[in-house]
Amino acid sequence: MHLLPHSLAVSCLLSIAVHEAFAAPSPASQPHPRTIPLLRRSRPQLNESESYAWLQGQRDFLKAKYGARDANQKRASGLNLITNQNADSSFYGSIAVGTPAISYNVILDTGSSDLWLAASDGLSSQSSDGIPTFDGNASSTFTDLNTQFSISYGSGAARGTLGQDVVQFAGFEVSDQVFGVVTQISDGLLTSPVSGLMGLGFESIASSGATPFWQALADSSGTLDEPLMAFQLTRFVDIQNAQVLEPGGTFNLGAVNTSLYTGDIDYQSIPDGQEGYWIQELTGMTVNGASVTLESGTSSYAAIDTGTTLVGGPADAIAALYAQIPGSQALTGDNNGYYTYPCDTDVNVTLRFGNSSVSWPISNADFLLMQVSSSSCVGGFFTLDTSGTSAPAWIVGDTFLKNVYSVFRASPASVGFAQLSATATDMNGRLGSPPSATVGSVATITGGSTNTGSDRNSNAAALRVELRSLGVCVWAAVFLSGLVGGGLLL
Ligand SMILES: *[C@@H]1O[C@H](CO)[C@@H](O)[C@H](O)[C@H]1NC(C)=O
Ligand SMILES: *[C@@H]1O[C@H](CO)[C@@H](O)[C@H](O)[C@H]1NC(C)=O
Ligand SMILES: *[C@@H]1O[C@H](CO)[C@@H](O)[C@H](O)[C@H]1NC(C)=O
Ligand SMILES: *[C@@H]1O[C@H](CO)[C@@H](O)[C@H](O)[C@H]1NC(C)=O
Ligand SMILES: *[C@@H]1O[C@H](CO)[C@@H](O)[C@H](O)[C@H]1NC(C)=O
């Protein structure tokens, strides 16, 4: 079974030399609004029940102070500022975990559904080099669930145990979030300053079986203003002097940000019963005005995946796409699956989803992934063979998503796209410091991540791909039933 062209399934190695210029930011911050007054204030001795009452009073006070609403007390929305890593290779945000809360950078990934962090013990010094790690012993609210967690990749694997703790993200808190504490990890899998991954897909594809953070909030009625998440992602791939870390855009939870898009959000339903990945049927594709023939139905299902750098699709469709670009050529050997084309050709690919009448164009700047010789460039669409896995035929990543405001709505289950506003596109290529951890003030505290069934643990895998030297990643979860114990696992 070939998930991918063999040579593409290498780890996400990024240049060490470049990274050494960046000291890992201090993982410790004090973003936890509940703990600050508790630590600083002297108070009379209280017995246990008095203490709990006092703690609740403090929490309620802070909830009120930080914007909890009156009418429907808990409803809220929040945001997280994103960092663009390595010229659009990946986009990460920040979460805070434990008591006292410590912040970590995590890839924001709509293509998988598990949250996990590198652990402070067990990692080889090489694989943990410079990566802020999680130590359950340092959190008074951490519970070790004594359950194995493992997740495999085309090029390696990570494993550890499941734990449960307070997790804060984008202004919300889930007090009993289940996540993986990863103690074994393939070298090169994580790139500092990223410590793990926040899966933003649906629970049904969580290899831990745990309810994803966002879904715990969406399932808790009245918590979010609206049951949705939205992304605006910046473009730096075409900027010569872009630094390794640049401002990455905005993630909104519970409400869209109307200053980041114009016109209507064009929502298309997730096909019936497919709420695992954020699936859309790819129903139209044009290249410089010419249509590319696509199959219909499940053969054209696409995961809309913020955790994947490029756009991967079936060999036939990718070949048909490049056939519309005169002078294009399939690469072979190590780079099988990718295509080159003449750099002086402006390529305008549009995508249409579901029953939409709108075709969304991808800028030439995003299609042009990199120049490999004086006249030859590699395109951002590549062949991805997901047959035999549960992943959809297409993985539509950031090459597309940088061109739209994207909305992931739980109910009715759908994905929406809108045109970016000038405010949003003005952030493209605008060099700046990456945002500091933006955990936000916690307006809402929700429990609910209690499902720890892990029956899918052993046959779940996530797949990532890289064109060597480009730092291209695919963080889409892929279930490899039948491959357990095969060559792809640890
Ligand atoms: C704690 O103190 C309160 C008020 O003084 C008292 O009513 C309660 O019984 C005490 N609880 C315990 C467990 O000692
Ligand atoms: C936490 O404490 C346990 C028991 O002392 C120990 O076995 C484990 O290695 C510690 N974990 C870390 C991350 O230090
Ligand atoms: C919405 O986006 C604008 C422009 O980036 C920003 O100034 C504002 O803080 C954002 N608000 C929220 C709630 O995301
Ligand atoms: C890209 O193609 C679409 C459809 O053919 C067209 O509407 C759009 O204007 C084109 N964009 C550019 C930048 O040429
Ligand atoms: C398109 O609309 C039809 C009729 O409303 C519906 O049955 C079908 O599921 C829709 N297709 C997609 C991909 O949304």
Short mmCIF file of C-alpha atoms in Angstrom, two decimals, residues 52-438:
data_model
loop_
_atom_site.label_atom_id
_atom_site.label_comp_id
_atom_site.label_asym_id
_atom_site.label_seq_id
_atom_site.Cartn_x
_atom_site.Cartn_y
_atom_site.Cartn_z
CA TYR A 52 -14.22 25.95 47.49
CA ALA A 53 -16.88 28.59 47.97
CA TRP A 54 -14.19 31.24 47.92
CA LEU A 55 -12.63 29.83 44.75
CA GLN A 56 -16.00 29.79 43.01
CA GLY A 57 -16.61 33.36 44.05
CA GLN A 58 -13.28 34.39 42.59
CA ARG A 59 -14.02 32.59 39.37
CA ASP A 60 -17.45 34.15 39.03
CA PHE A 61 -16.02 37.56 39.77
CA LEU A 62 -13.45 37.14 37.03
CA LYS A 63 -15.97 35.74 34.61
CA ALA A 64 -18.06 38.85 35.12
CA LYS A 65 -15.05 41.12 34.88
CA TYR A 66 -13.81 39.57 31.64
CA GLY A 67 -16.96 39.88 29.67
CA ALA A 68 -19.34 37.11 30.60
CA ARG A 69 -22.74 38.35 29.56
CA ASP A 70 -25.85 38.93 31.56
CA ALA A 71 -28.77 37.69 29.51
CA ASN A 72 -27.31 34.37 28.55
CA GLN A 73 -24.46 34.41 30.96
CA LYS A 74 -21.91 32.10 29.35
CA ARG A 75 -22.24 32.99 25.69
CA ALA A 76 -19.07 34.41 24.27
CA SER A 77 -16.51 34.44 21.52
CA GLY A 78 -12.77 34.83 21.50
CA LEU A 79 -9.69 34.98 19.35
CA ASN A 80 -6.13 33.70 19.08
CA LEU A 81 -3.41 35.37 17.07
CA ILE A 82 -1.66 32.96 14.73
CA THR A 83 2.04 32.68 13.84
CA ASN A 84 3.11 31.90 10.28
CA GLN A 85 6.10 29.51 10.45
CA ASN A 86 8.63 29.15 7.63
CA ALA A 87 6.95 31.09 4.83
CA ASP A 88 3.48 29.54 5.12
CA SER A 89 4.67 25.97 5.91
CA SER A 90 2.57 25.91 9.07
CA PHE A 91 0.34 28.10 11.19
CA TYR A 92 0.32 27.81 14.94
CA GLY A 93 -1.53 29.36 17.86
CA SER A 94 -1.12 29.22 21.61
CA ILE A 95 -2.92 27.39 24.37
CA ALA A 96 -2.41 27.35 28.14
CA VAL A 97 -2.52 24.13 30.10
CA GLY A 98 -2.62 23.24 33.78
CA THR A 99 -2.51 25.02 37.12
CA PRO A 100 -0.60 27.26 37.19
CA ALA A 101 -1.24 27.67 33.49
CA ILE A 102 1.70 27.44 31.11
CA SER A 103 1.41 28.39 27.47
CA TYR A 104 2.45 26.20 24.52
CA ASN A 105 2.46 26.75 20.79
CA VAL A 106 0.38 24.22 18.85
CA ILE A 107 -0.31 23.71 15.15
CA LEU A 108 -3.96 24.66 14.56
CA ASP A 109 -5.16 21.71 12.52
CA THR A 110 -8.68 21.30 11.13
CA GLY A 111 -7.49 18.02 9.50
CA SER A 112 -7.29 15.97 12.71
CA SER A 113 -9.01 15.87 16.08
CA ASP A 114 -6.48 15.12 18.82
CA LEU A 115 -4.73 17.57 21.10
CA TRP A 116 -1.25 16.49 22.16
CA LEU A 117 1.86 18.01 23.65
CA ALA A 118 5.46 16.85 23.90
CA ALA A 119 6.16 15.63 27.43
CA SER A 120 9.00 16.81 29.61
CA ASP A 121 10.17 13.28 30.29
CA GLY A 122 11.06 10.53 27.85
CA LEU A 123 11.90 12.58 24.79
CA SER A 124 15.36 12.16 23.40
CA SER A 125 17.34 15.35 23.66
CA GLN A 126 17.50 15.52 19.90
CA SER A 127 13.77 15.35 19.27
CA SER A 128 12.97 17.70 22.11
CA ASP A 129 15.66 20.19 21.23
CA GLY A 130 14.42 23.60 22.28
CA ILE A 131 10.77 22.55 22.38
CA PRO A 132 8.86 23.71 25.46
CA THR A 133 7.44 20.55 27.00
CA PHE A 134 4.56 19.64 29.28
CA ASP A 135 5.13 18.31 32.80
CA GLY A 136 2.01 16.90 34.40
CA ASN A 137 3.73 16.83 37.79
CA ALA A 138 3.95 20.60 37.71
CA SER A 139 0.19 21.05 37.39
CA SER A 140 -2.02 20.62 40.45
CA THR A 141 -5.04 19.91 38.24
CA PHE A 142 -3.44 17.26 35.98
CA THR A 143 -4.77 13.70 35.98
CA ASP A 144 -2.85 10.87 34.32
CA LEU A 145 -5.48 8.63 32.71
CA ASN A 146 -3.04 5.72 32.44
CA THR A 147 -4.19 5.07 28.88
CA GLN A 148 -1.87 4.66 25.93
CA PHE A 149 -2.00 7.23 23.19
CA SER A 150 -0.29 6.75 19.87
CA ILE A 151 -0.47 8.37 16.53
CA SER A 152 1.54 7.41 13.45
CA TYR A 153 2.73 9.36 10.48
CA GLY A 154 3.92 8.46 7.05
CA SER A 155 7.43 9.17 8.26
CA GLY A 156 7.36 8.46 11.95
CA ALA A 157 5.25 8.33 15.03
CA ALA A 158 4.49 9.82 18.39
CA ARG A 159 3.23 7.99 21.44
CA GLY A 160 2.61 8.54 25.08
CA THR A 161 -0.29 8.51 27.47
CA LEU A 162 -3.55 10.34 27.83
CA GLY A 163 -3.94 12.97 30.51
CA GLN A 164 -6.61 15.39 31.54
CA ASP A 165 -6.22 18.98 32.65
CA VAL A 166 -7.51 22.51 32.37
CA VAL A 167 -6.92 23.83 28.85
CA GLN A 168 -7.45 27.43 27.77
CA PHE A 169 -7.60 28.62 24.21
CA ALA A 170 -9.00 31.68 22.44
CA GLY A 171 -10.67 33.03 25.56
CA PHE A 172 -12.31 29.75 26.58
CA GLU A 173 -11.47 27.11 29.10
CA VAL A 174 -12.31 23.41 29.20
CA SER A 175 -11.60 22.20 32.71
CA ASP A 176 -11.27 18.49 31.91
CA GLN A 177 -9.75 18.35 28.45
CA VAL A 178 -8.25 14.98 27.51
CA PHE A 179 -5.00 15.17 25.51
CA GLY A 180 -1.97 13.14 24.62
CA VAL A 181 1.24 13.61 26.60
CA VAL A 182 3.76 12.40 24.09
CA THR A 183 6.93 10.77 25.41
CA GLN A 184 8.25 9.16 22.22
CA ILE A 185 8.48 11.10 19.06
CA SER A 186 10.36 10.69 15.81
CA ASP A 187 13.26 13.06 15.38
CA GLY A 188 12.37 16.16 13.46
CA LEU A 189 8.63 15.79 13.92
CA LEU A 190 8.21 19.02 15.85
CA THR A 191 9.98 22.26 15.10
CA SER A 192 10.64 24.64 17.95
CA PRO A 193 8.87 26.72 19.18
CA VAL A 194 5.92 24.38 18.49
CA SER A 195 5.17 21.86 21.27
CA GLY A 196 2.27 19.94 19.81
CA LEU A 197 -0.91 20.05 17.85
CA MET A 198 -4.49 21.17 18.45
CA GLY A 199 -6.87 19.05 16.36
CA LEU A 200 -9.93 21.05 15.30
CA GLY A 201 -11.81 18.30 13.47
CA PHE A 202 -14.76 16.34 14.85
CA GLU A 203 -14.56 13.80 17.67
CA SER A 204 -15.38 10.88 15.35
CA ILE A 205 -11.81 10.91 13.98
CA ALA A 206 -10.02 11.52 17.30
CA SER A 207 -7.59 8.66 17.82
CA SER A 208 -7.76 9.35 21.57
CA GLY A 209 -11.55 9.14 21.45
CA ALA A 210 -11.64 12.40 23.42
CA THR A 211 -13.93 15.27 22.58
CA PRO A 212 -11.89 17.98 20.86
CA PHE A 213 -11.61 21.28 22.74
CA TRP A 214 -13.70 23.26 20.24
CA GLN A 215 -16.39 20.60 20.14
CA ALA A 216 -16.74 20.49 23.93
CA LEU A 217 -17.58 24.19 23.72
CA ALA A 218 -19.86 23.84 20.69
CA ASP A 219 -21.70 20.93 22.37
CA SER A 220 -22.20 22.90 25.56
CA SER A 221 -25.35 24.76 24.69
CA GLY A 222 -25.28 28.50 25.03
CA THR A 223 -21.50 28.66 25.46
CA LEU A 224 -20.45 29.98 22.06
CA ASP A 225 -22.27 32.88 20.43
CA GLU A 226 -22.30 30.70 17.35
CA PRO A 227 -20.97 27.12 17.01
CA LEU A 228 -18.15 27.98 14.64
CA MET A 229 -14.45 28.76 14.18
CA ALA A 230 -12.89 30.98 11.54
CA PHE A 231 -9.41 31.50 10.05
CA GLN A 232 -7.67 34.33 8.27
CA LEU A 233 -4.18 33.18 7.21
CA THR A 234 -1.36 35.40 5.95
CA ARG A 235 0.90 34.89 2.93
CA PHE A 236 4.69 35.20 3.12
CA VAL A 237 5.72 32.53 0.59
CA ASP A 238 6.47 35.24 -1.98
CA ILE A 239 8.42 37.53 0.37
CA GLN A 240 12.19 37.28 -0.05
CA ASN A 241 13.18 38.56 3.38
CA ALA A 242 10.44 36.85 5.37
CA GLN A 243 11.69 35.62 8.75
CA VAL A 244 11.11 32.10 10.06
CA LEU A 245 8.27 33.42 12.22
CA GLU A 246 5.87 36.10 10.97
CA PRO A 247 2.37 37.22 11.96
CA GLY A 248 0.01 34.49 10.76
CA GLY A 249 -3.46 35.98 10.92
CA THR A 250 -6.41 35.46 13.22
CA PHE A 251 -8.34 32.51 14.61
CA ASN A 252 -11.80 33.31 15.92
CA LEU A 253 -13.91 30.97 18.05
CA GLY A 254 -17.63 31.52 18.64
CA ALA A 255 -18.07 34.34 16.15
CA VAL A 256 -16.67 35.49 12.82
CA ASN A 257 -14.69 38.72 12.63
CA THR A 258 -16.57 40.95 10.21
CA SER A 259 -13.58 43.21 9.66
CA LEU A 260 -11.66 40.36 8.02
CA TYR A 261 -14.03 39.59 5.12
CA THR A 262 -16.46 41.30 2.75
CA GLY A 263 -19.73 40.13 1.26
CA ASP A 264 -21.51 36.97 2.34
CA ILE A 265 -20.05 33.81 3.76
CA ASP A 266 -20.88 31.06 1.27
CA TYR A 267 -21.67 28.02 3.44
CA GLN A 268 -21.82 24.55 1.90
CA SER A 269 -22.98 21.55 3.92
CA ILE A 270 -20.71 18.76 4.96
CA PRO A 271 -22.06 15.72 3.08
CA ASP A 272 -24.41 13.64 5.22
CA GLY A 273 -22.80 11.71 8.03
CA GLN A 274 -19.28 12.83 7.14
CA GLU A 275 -18.59 14.94 10.21
CA GLY A 276 -15.07 13.79 10.96
CA TYR A 277 -12.87 15.85 8.73
CA TRP A 278 -14.32 19.15 7.56
CA ILE A 279 -15.43 17.62 4.25
CA GLN A 280 -16.53 19.47 1.17
CA GLU A 281 -17.18 18.01 -2.25
CA LEU A 282 -14.86 19.60 -4.80
CA THR A 283 -17.28 20.25 -7.66
CA GLY A 284 -15.33 22.61 -9.87
CA MET A 285 -11.76 23.44 -10.78
CA THR A 286 -10.45 25.76 -13.49
CA VAL A 287 -6.91 26.59 -14.60
CA ASN A 288 -6.52 29.89 -16.44
CA GLY A 289 -10.16 29.65 -17.44
CA ALA A 290 -10.16 26.00 -18.59
CA SER A 291 -12.18 23.45 -16.62
CA VAL A 292 -10.55 20.35 -15.21
CA THR A 293 -12.78 17.28 -15.19
CA LEU A 294 -13.45 15.99 -11.70
CA GLU A 295 -15.12 12.83 -10.54
CA SER A 296 -18.34 13.26 -8.60
CA GLY A 297 -19.35 12.07 -5.16
CA THR A 298 -16.92 10.65 -2.64
CA SER A 299 -14.09 10.53 -5.20
CA SER A 300 -14.04 14.32 -4.99
CA TYR A 301 -14.46 14.72 -1.26
CA ALA A 302 -11.92 17.10 0.20
CA ALA A 303 -10.76 17.73 3.76
CA ILE A 304 -10.48 21.46 4.35
CA ASP A 305 -7.27 21.37 6.36
CA THR A 306 -5.47 24.33 7.93
CA GLY A 307 -2.72 21.90 9.06
CA THR A 308 -1.64 21.04 5.52
CA THR A 309 0.63 23.35 3.57
CA LEU A 310 -0.43 22.51 0.02
CA VAL A 311 -3.28 20.93 -1.94
CA GLY A 312 -3.07 17.18 -2.54
CA GLY A 313 -5.38 15.29 -4.87
CA PRO A 314 -5.84 12.18 -7.03
CA ALA A 315 -3.17 11.55 -9.67
CA ASP A 316 -5.59 11.87 -12.62
CA ALA A 317 -6.98 15.23 -11.54
CA ILE A 318 -3.55 16.64 -10.71
CA ALA A 319 -2.22 15.50 -14.09
CA ALA A 320 -5.25 17.09 -15.80
CA LEU A 321 -4.58 20.34 -13.94
CA TYR A 322 -0.94 20.53 -15.04
CA ALA A 323 -1.92 19.49 -18.57
CA GLN A 324 -3.50 22.96 -18.80
CA ILE A 325 -0.13 24.60 -18.03
CA PRO A 326 2.09 24.49 -21.14
CA GLY A 327 5.59 23.22 -20.37
CA SER A 328 4.69 21.55 -17.09
CA GLN A 329 6.43 18.31 -16.16
CA ALA A 330 5.91 15.64 -13.54
CA LEU A 331 8.90 15.26 -11.24
CA THR A 332 10.26 11.78 -10.68
CA GLY A 333 12.34 9.92 -8.15
CA ASP A 334 12.58 11.66 -4.82
CA ASN A 335 10.05 14.29 -5.81
CA ASN A 336 7.54 12.03 -7.55
CA GLY A 337 4.06 13.53 -7.16
CA TYR A 338 5.13 17.12 -7.72
CA TYR A 339 5.20 19.06 -10.99
CA THR A 340 7.34 21.83 -12.39
CA TYR A 341 6.18 24.47 -14.84
CA PRO A 342 7.69 27.58 -16.44
CA CYS A 343 8.02 30.29 -13.79
CA ASP A 344 6.93 32.98 -16.23
CA THR A 345 3.48 31.43 -16.55
CA ASP A 346 0.92 33.07 -14.26
CA VAL A 347 -1.30 30.29 -12.99
CA ASN A 348 -4.85 31.04 -11.83
CA VAL A 349 -6.51 27.96 -10.34
CA THR A 350 -10.05 28.29 -9.00
CA LEU A 351 -11.91 25.83 -6.77
CA ARG A 352 -15.67 25.43 -6.31
CA PHE A 353 -17.29 23.37 -3.56
CA GLY A 354 -20.67 21.69 -3.08
CA ASN A 355 -23.56 23.44 -4.78
CA SER A 356 -21.89 26.82 -4.65
CA SER A 357 -22.01 29.15 -7.62
CA VAL A 358 -18.78 30.78 -6.44
CA SER A 359 -15.35 29.74 -7.76
CA TRP A 360 -12.58 30.82 -5.40
CA PRO A 361 -9.32 31.82 -7.12
CA ILE A 362 -5.90 30.91 -5.73
CA SER A 363 -3.34 33.63 -6.27
CA ASN A 364 -0.37 32.92 -8.52
CA ALA A 365 1.81 33.74 -5.50
CA ASP A 366 0.38 30.74 -3.63
CA PHE A 367 0.39 28.37 -6.58
CA LEU A 368 4.08 29.10 -7.15
CA LEU A 369 5.56 27.07 -4.33
CA MET A 370 9.22 27.57 -5.16
CA GLN A 371 11.66 28.18 -7.95
CA VAL A 372 13.99 25.23 -8.56
CA SER A 373 16.04 26.51 -11.52
CA SER A 374 16.35 29.67 -13.58
CA SER A 375 13.08 29.00 -15.41
CA SER A 376 11.46 26.14 -13.55
CA CYS A 377 9.02 26.38 -10.62
CA VAL A 378 7.21 23.78 -8.48
CA GLY A 379 3.42 24.14 -8.18
CA GLY A 380 1.47 23.93 -4.94
CA PHE A 381 -0.80 21.08 -6.08
CA PHE A 382 0.61 17.56 -5.78
CA THR A 383 -0.48 13.95 -6.17
CA LEU A 384 -1.70 12.35 -2.96
CA ASP A 385 -2.95 8.79 -2.91
CA THR A 386 -5.26 8.24 0.06
CA SER A 387 -6.84 5.05 -1.27
CA GLY A 388 -7.15 2.39 1.41
CA THR A 389 -7.30 4.96 4.19
CA SER A 390 -10.27 6.80 5.61
CA ALA A 391 -8.93 10.14 4.43
CA PRO A 392 -10.82 11.84 1.62
CA ALA A 393 -9.42 11.97 -1.91
CA TRP A 394 -8.37 15.62 -1.63
CA ILE A 395 -6.62 17.52 1.14
CA VAL A 396 -7.15 21.22 0.59
CA GLY A 397 -4.60 23.11 2.67
CA ASP A 398 -3.15 26.55 3.10
CA THR A 399 -2.24 27.09 -0.55
CA PHE A 400 -5.99 27.59 -0.96
CA LEU A 401 -6.97 28.80 2.51
CA LYS A 402 -4.69 31.87 2.39
CA ASN A 403 -7.01 33.17 -0.35
CA VAL A 404 -10.28 33.15 1.59
CA TYR A 405 -11.76 33.79 5.00
CA SER A 406 -12.71 30.26 6.08
CA VAL A 407 -15.42 29.32 8.57
CA PHE A 408 -15.88 25.89 10.16
CA ARG A 409 -19.44 25.64 11.47
CA ALA A 410 -20.64 22.75 13.63
CA SER A 411 -24.35 23.34 13.18
CA PRO A 412 -25.66 23.10 10.58
CA ALA A 413 -22.44 21.26 9.79
CA SER A 414 -20.79 23.18 6.99
CA VAL A 415 -17.74 25.02 5.77
CA GLY A 416 -18.04 28.60 4.58
CA PHE A 417 -15.75 30.81 2.54
CA ALA A 418 -15.82 34.55 2.08
CA GLN A 419 -13.69 37.10 0.30
CA LEU A 420 -10.91 38.54 2.45
CA SER A 421 -11.25 42.22 3.31
CA ALA A 422 -8.55 44.76 2.51
CA THR A 423 -7.79 44.79 6.24
CA ALA A 424 -6.99 41.09 5.98
CA THR A 425 -5.02 41.13 2.72
CA ASP A 426 -2.97 44.10 3.97
CA MET A 427 -1.42 41.71 6.49
CA ASN A 428 0.05 39.57 3.68
CA GLY A 429 3.80 40.05 3.45
CA ARG A 430 3.81 42.67 6.20
CA LEU A 431 6.88 41.72 8.20
CA GLY A 432 6.48 41.87 11.96
CA SER A 433 7.09 40.17 15.25
CA PRO A 434 5.11 37.00 15.74
CA PRO A 435 2.34 37.49 18.29
CA SER A 436 3.05 36.60 21.88
CA ALA A 437 0.92 33.92 23.48
CA THR A 438 -2.67 35.11 23.34
#
